[in-house]
PDB file of C-alpha atoms in Angstrom:
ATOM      1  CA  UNK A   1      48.140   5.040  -2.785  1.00 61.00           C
ATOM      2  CA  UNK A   2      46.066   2.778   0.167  1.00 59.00           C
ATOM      3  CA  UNK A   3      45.238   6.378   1.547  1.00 56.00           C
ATOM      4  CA  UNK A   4      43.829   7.640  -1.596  1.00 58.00           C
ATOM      5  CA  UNK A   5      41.982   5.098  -2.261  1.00 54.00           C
ATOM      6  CA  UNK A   6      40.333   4.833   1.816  1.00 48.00           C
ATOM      7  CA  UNK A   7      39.738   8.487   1.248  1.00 45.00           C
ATOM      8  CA  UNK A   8      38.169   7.708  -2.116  1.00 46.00           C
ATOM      9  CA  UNK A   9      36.278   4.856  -0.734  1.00 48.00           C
ATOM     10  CA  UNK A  10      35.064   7.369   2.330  1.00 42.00           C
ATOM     11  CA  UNK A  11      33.783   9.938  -0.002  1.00 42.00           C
ATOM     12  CA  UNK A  12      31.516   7.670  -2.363  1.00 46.00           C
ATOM     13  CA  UNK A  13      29.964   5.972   1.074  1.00 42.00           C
ATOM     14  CA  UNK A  14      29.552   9.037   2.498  1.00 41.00           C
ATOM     15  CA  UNK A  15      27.797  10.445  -0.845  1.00 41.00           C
ATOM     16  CA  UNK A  16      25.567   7.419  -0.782  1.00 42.00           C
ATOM     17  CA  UNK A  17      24.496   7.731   2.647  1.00 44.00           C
ATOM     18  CA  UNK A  18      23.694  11.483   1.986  1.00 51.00           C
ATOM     19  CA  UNK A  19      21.706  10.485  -1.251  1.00 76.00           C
ATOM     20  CA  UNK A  20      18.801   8.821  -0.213  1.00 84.00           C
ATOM     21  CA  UNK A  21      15.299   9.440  -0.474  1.00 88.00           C
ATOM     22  CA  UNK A  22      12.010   6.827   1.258  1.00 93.00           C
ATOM     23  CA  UNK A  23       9.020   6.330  -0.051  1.00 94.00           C
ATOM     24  CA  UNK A  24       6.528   6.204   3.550  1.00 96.00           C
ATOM     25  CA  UNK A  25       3.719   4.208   1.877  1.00 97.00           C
ATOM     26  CA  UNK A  26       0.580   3.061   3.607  1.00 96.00           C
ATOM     27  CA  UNK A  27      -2.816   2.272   2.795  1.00 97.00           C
ATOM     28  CA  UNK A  28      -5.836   3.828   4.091  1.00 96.00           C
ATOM     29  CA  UNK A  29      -9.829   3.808   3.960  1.00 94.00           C
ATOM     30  CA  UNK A  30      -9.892   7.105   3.193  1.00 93.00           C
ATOM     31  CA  UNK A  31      -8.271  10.444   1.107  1.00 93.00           C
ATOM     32  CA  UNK A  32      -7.087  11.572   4.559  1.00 93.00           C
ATOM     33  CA  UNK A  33      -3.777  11.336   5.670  1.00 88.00           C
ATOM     34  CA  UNK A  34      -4.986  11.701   9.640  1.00 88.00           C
ATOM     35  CA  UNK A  35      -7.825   8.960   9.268  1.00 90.00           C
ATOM     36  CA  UNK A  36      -6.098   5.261  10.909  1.00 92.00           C
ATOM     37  CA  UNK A  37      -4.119   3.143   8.719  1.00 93.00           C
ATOM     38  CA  UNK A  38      -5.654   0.253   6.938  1.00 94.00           C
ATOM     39  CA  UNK A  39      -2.285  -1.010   6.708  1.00 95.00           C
ATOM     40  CA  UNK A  40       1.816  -0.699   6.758  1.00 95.00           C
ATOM     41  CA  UNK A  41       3.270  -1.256   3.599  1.00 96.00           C
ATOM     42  CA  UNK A  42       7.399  -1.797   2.153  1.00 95.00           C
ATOM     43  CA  UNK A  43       8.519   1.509   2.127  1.00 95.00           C
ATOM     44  CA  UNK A  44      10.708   2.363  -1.513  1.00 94.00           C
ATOM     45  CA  UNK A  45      13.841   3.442  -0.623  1.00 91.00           C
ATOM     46  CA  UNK A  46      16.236   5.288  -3.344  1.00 87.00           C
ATOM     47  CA  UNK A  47      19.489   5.815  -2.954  1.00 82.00           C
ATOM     48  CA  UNK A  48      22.947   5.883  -5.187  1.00 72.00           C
ATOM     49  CA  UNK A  49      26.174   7.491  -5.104  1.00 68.00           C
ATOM     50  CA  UNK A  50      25.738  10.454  -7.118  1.00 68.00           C
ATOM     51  CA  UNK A  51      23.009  12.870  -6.022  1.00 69.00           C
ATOM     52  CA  UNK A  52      19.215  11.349  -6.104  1.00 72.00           C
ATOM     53  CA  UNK A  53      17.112  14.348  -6.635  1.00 83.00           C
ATOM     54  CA  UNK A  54      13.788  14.802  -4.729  1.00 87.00           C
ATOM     55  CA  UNK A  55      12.614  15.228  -8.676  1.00 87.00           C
ATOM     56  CA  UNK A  56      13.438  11.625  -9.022  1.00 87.00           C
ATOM     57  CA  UNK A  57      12.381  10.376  -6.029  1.00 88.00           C
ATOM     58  CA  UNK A  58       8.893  12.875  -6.315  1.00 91.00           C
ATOM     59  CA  UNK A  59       7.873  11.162 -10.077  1.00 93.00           C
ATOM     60  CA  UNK A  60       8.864   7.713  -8.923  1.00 93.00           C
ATOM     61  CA  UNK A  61       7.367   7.605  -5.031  1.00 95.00           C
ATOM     62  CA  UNK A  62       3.247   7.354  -6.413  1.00 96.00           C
ATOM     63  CA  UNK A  63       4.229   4.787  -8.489  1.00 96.00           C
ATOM     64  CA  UNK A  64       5.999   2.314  -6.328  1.00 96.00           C
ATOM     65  CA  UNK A  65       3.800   3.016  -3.185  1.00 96.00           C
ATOM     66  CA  UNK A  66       1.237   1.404  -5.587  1.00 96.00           C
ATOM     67  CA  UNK A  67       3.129  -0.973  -6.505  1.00 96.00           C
ATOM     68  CA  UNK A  68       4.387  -1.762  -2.877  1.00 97.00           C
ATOM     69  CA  UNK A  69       0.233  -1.306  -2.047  1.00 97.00           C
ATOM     70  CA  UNK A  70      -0.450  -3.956  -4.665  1.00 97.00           C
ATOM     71  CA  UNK A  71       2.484  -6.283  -3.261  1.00 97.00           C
ATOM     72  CA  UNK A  72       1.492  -6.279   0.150  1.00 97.00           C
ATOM     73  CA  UNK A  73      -2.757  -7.276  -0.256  1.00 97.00           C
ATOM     74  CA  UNK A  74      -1.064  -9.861  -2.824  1.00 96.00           C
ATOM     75  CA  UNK A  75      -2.681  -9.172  -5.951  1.00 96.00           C
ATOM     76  CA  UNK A  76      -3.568  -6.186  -8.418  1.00 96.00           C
ATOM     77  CA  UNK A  77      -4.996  -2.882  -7.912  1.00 95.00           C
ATOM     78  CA  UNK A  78      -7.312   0.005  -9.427  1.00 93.00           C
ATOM     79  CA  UNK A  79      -9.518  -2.664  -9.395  1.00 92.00           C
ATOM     80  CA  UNK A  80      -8.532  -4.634  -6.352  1.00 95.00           C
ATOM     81  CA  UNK A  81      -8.507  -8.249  -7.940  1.00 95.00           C
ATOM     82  CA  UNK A  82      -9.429 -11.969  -6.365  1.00 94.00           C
ATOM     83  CA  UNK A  83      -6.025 -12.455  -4.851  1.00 96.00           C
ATOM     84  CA  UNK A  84      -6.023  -8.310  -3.213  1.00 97.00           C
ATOM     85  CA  UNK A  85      -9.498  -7.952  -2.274  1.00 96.00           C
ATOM     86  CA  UNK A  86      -9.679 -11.336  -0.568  1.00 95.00           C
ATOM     87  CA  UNK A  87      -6.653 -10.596   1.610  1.00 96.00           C
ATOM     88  CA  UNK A  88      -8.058  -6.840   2.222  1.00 96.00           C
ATOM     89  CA  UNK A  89     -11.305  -8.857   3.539  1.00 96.00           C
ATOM     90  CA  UNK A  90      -9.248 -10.904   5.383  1.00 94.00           C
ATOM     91  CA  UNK A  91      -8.122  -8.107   7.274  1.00 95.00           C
ATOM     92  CA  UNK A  92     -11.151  -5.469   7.415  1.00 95.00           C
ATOM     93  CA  UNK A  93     -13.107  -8.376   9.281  1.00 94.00           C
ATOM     94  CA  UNK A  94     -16.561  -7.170   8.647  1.00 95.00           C
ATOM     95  CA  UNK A  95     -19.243  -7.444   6.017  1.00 95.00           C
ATOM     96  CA  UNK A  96     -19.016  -4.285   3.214  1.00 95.00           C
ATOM     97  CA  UNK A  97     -22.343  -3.831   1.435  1.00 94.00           C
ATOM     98  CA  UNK A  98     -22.252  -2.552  -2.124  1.00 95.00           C
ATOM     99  CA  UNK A  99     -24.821   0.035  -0.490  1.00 94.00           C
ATOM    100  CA  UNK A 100     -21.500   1.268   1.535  1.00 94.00           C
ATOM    101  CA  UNK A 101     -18.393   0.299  -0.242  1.00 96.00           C
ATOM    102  CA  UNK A 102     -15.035   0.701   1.205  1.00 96.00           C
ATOM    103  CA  UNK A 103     -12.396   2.527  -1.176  1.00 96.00           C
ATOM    104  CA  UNK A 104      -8.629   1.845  -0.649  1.00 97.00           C
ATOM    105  CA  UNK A 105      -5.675   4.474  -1.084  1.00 97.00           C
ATOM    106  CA  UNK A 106      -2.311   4.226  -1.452  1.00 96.00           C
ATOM    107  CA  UNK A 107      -0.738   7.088   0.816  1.00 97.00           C
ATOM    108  CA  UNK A 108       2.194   8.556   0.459  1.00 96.00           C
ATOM    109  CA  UNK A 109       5.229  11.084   1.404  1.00 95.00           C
ATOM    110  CA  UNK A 110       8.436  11.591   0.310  1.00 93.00           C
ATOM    111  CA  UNK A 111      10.897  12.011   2.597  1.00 89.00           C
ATOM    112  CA  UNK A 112      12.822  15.522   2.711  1.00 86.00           C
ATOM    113  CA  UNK A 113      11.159  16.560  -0.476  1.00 89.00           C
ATOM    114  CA  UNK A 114       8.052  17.791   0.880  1.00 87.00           C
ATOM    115  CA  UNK A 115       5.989  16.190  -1.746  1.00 91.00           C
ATOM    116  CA  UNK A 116       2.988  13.695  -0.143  1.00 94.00           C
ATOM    117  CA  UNK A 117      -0.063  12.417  -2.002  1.00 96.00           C
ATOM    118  CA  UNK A 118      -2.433   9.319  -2.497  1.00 96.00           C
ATOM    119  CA  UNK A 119      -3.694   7.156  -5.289  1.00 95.00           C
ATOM    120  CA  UNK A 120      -6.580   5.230  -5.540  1.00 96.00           C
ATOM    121  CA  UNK A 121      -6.564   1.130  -4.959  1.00 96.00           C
ATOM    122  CA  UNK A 122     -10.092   0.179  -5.457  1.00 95.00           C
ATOM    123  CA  UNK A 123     -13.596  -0.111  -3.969  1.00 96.00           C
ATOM    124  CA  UNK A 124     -13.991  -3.272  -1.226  1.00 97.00           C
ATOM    125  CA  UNK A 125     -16.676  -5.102  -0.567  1.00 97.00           C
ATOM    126  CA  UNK A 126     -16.919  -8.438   1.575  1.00 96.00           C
ATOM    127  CA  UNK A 127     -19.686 -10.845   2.283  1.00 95.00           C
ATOM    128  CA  UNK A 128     -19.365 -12.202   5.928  1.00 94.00           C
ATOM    129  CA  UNK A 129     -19.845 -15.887   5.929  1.00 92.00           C
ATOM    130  CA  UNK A 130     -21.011 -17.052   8.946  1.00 89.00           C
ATOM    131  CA  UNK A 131     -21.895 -20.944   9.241  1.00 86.00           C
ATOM    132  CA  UNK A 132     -22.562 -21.022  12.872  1.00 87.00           C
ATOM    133  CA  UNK A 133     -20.758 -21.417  16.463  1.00 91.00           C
ATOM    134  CA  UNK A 134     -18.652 -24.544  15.322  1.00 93.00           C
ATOM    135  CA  UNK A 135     -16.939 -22.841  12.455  1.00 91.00           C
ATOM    136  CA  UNK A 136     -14.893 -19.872  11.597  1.00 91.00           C
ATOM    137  CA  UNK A 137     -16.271 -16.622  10.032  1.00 91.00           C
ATOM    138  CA  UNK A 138     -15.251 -16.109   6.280  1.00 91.00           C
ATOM    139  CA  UNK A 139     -14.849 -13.240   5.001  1.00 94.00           C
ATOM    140  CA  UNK A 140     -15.435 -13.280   1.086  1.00 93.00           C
ATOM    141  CA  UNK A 141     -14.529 -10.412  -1.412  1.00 95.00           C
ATOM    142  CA  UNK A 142     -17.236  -9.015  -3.810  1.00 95.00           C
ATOM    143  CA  UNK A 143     -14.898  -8.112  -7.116  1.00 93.00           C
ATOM    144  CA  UNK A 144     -16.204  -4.817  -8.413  1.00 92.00           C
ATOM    145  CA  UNK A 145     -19.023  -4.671  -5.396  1.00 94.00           C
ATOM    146  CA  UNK A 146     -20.875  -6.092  -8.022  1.00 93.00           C
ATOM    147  CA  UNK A 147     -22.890  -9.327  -6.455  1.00 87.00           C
ATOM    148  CA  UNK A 148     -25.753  -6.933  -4.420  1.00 86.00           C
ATOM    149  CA  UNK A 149     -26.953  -9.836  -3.085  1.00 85.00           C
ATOM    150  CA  UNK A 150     -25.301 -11.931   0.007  1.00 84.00           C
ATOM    151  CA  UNK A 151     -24.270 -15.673  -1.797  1.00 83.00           C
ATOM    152  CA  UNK A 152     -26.207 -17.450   1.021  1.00 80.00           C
ATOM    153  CA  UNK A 153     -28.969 -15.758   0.022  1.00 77.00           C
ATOM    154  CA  UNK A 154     -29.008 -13.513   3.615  1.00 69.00           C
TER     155      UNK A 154
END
């Protein structure tokens, strides 16, 4: 009976280790794949013991790479929000005009299912605040790229 059971046991862990499917999400500046990464999000991962189709994984991959996308910059997405566009700031570094907007994808490719794609995050803009030599540069996000003017007036 043990051995039934160990060779029971074997199959279902081997099944699960055969069924699983990642989600390779990243964010980028751009509807190119080859342009650089903005940045390295959680990757979903899918698995379970019975077979997980690259159908599953292909209708569920867009919408957790978004998700993943939103958890990473900390806030909400398609339009970026306070708590997201202040981190992407943050990390861009530089001011973003309204004139010349960044816009933020979520990339991403399913593996062994040959199914890739990208959806959009929002547009970025960012107001550098510089207060002089003494004090740190701020970077502070524009919601919507609405504000067209700089908030010290620059």
């Amino acid at each position: 009976m043990a051995k039934i059971i160990l060779l029971l046991l074997a199959v279902f862990v081997s099944a699960a280790m055969a069924n699983r499917r990642t989600c390779f999400c990243e964010i980028r500046a751009s509807t190119d794949r080859s342009d650089p990464m903005f940045l390295d999000v959680d990757d979903p991962r899918y698995s379970h013991w019975l077979p997980f189709s690259c159908g599953t994984a292909k209708a569920r991959c867009p919408d957790d790479c978004r998700n993943s996308a939103a958890s990473a910059l900390g806030g909400a997405v398609h339009p970026l929000d306070h708590s997201a566009g202040t981190r992407a700031c943050n990390m861009i570094r530089r001011q973003v005009t309204p004139a010349d907007p960044v816009h933020l994808y979520a990339h991403y490719k399913t593996s062994s299912c040959g199914h890739e794609g990208y959806q959009y995050l929002g547009e970025l803009c960012c107001w550098e605040l510089n207060l002089g030599p003494q004090y740190p540069t701020y970077y502070l996000h524009n919601p919507s790229c609405s504000a067209d003017t700089h908030p010290l007036g620059r």
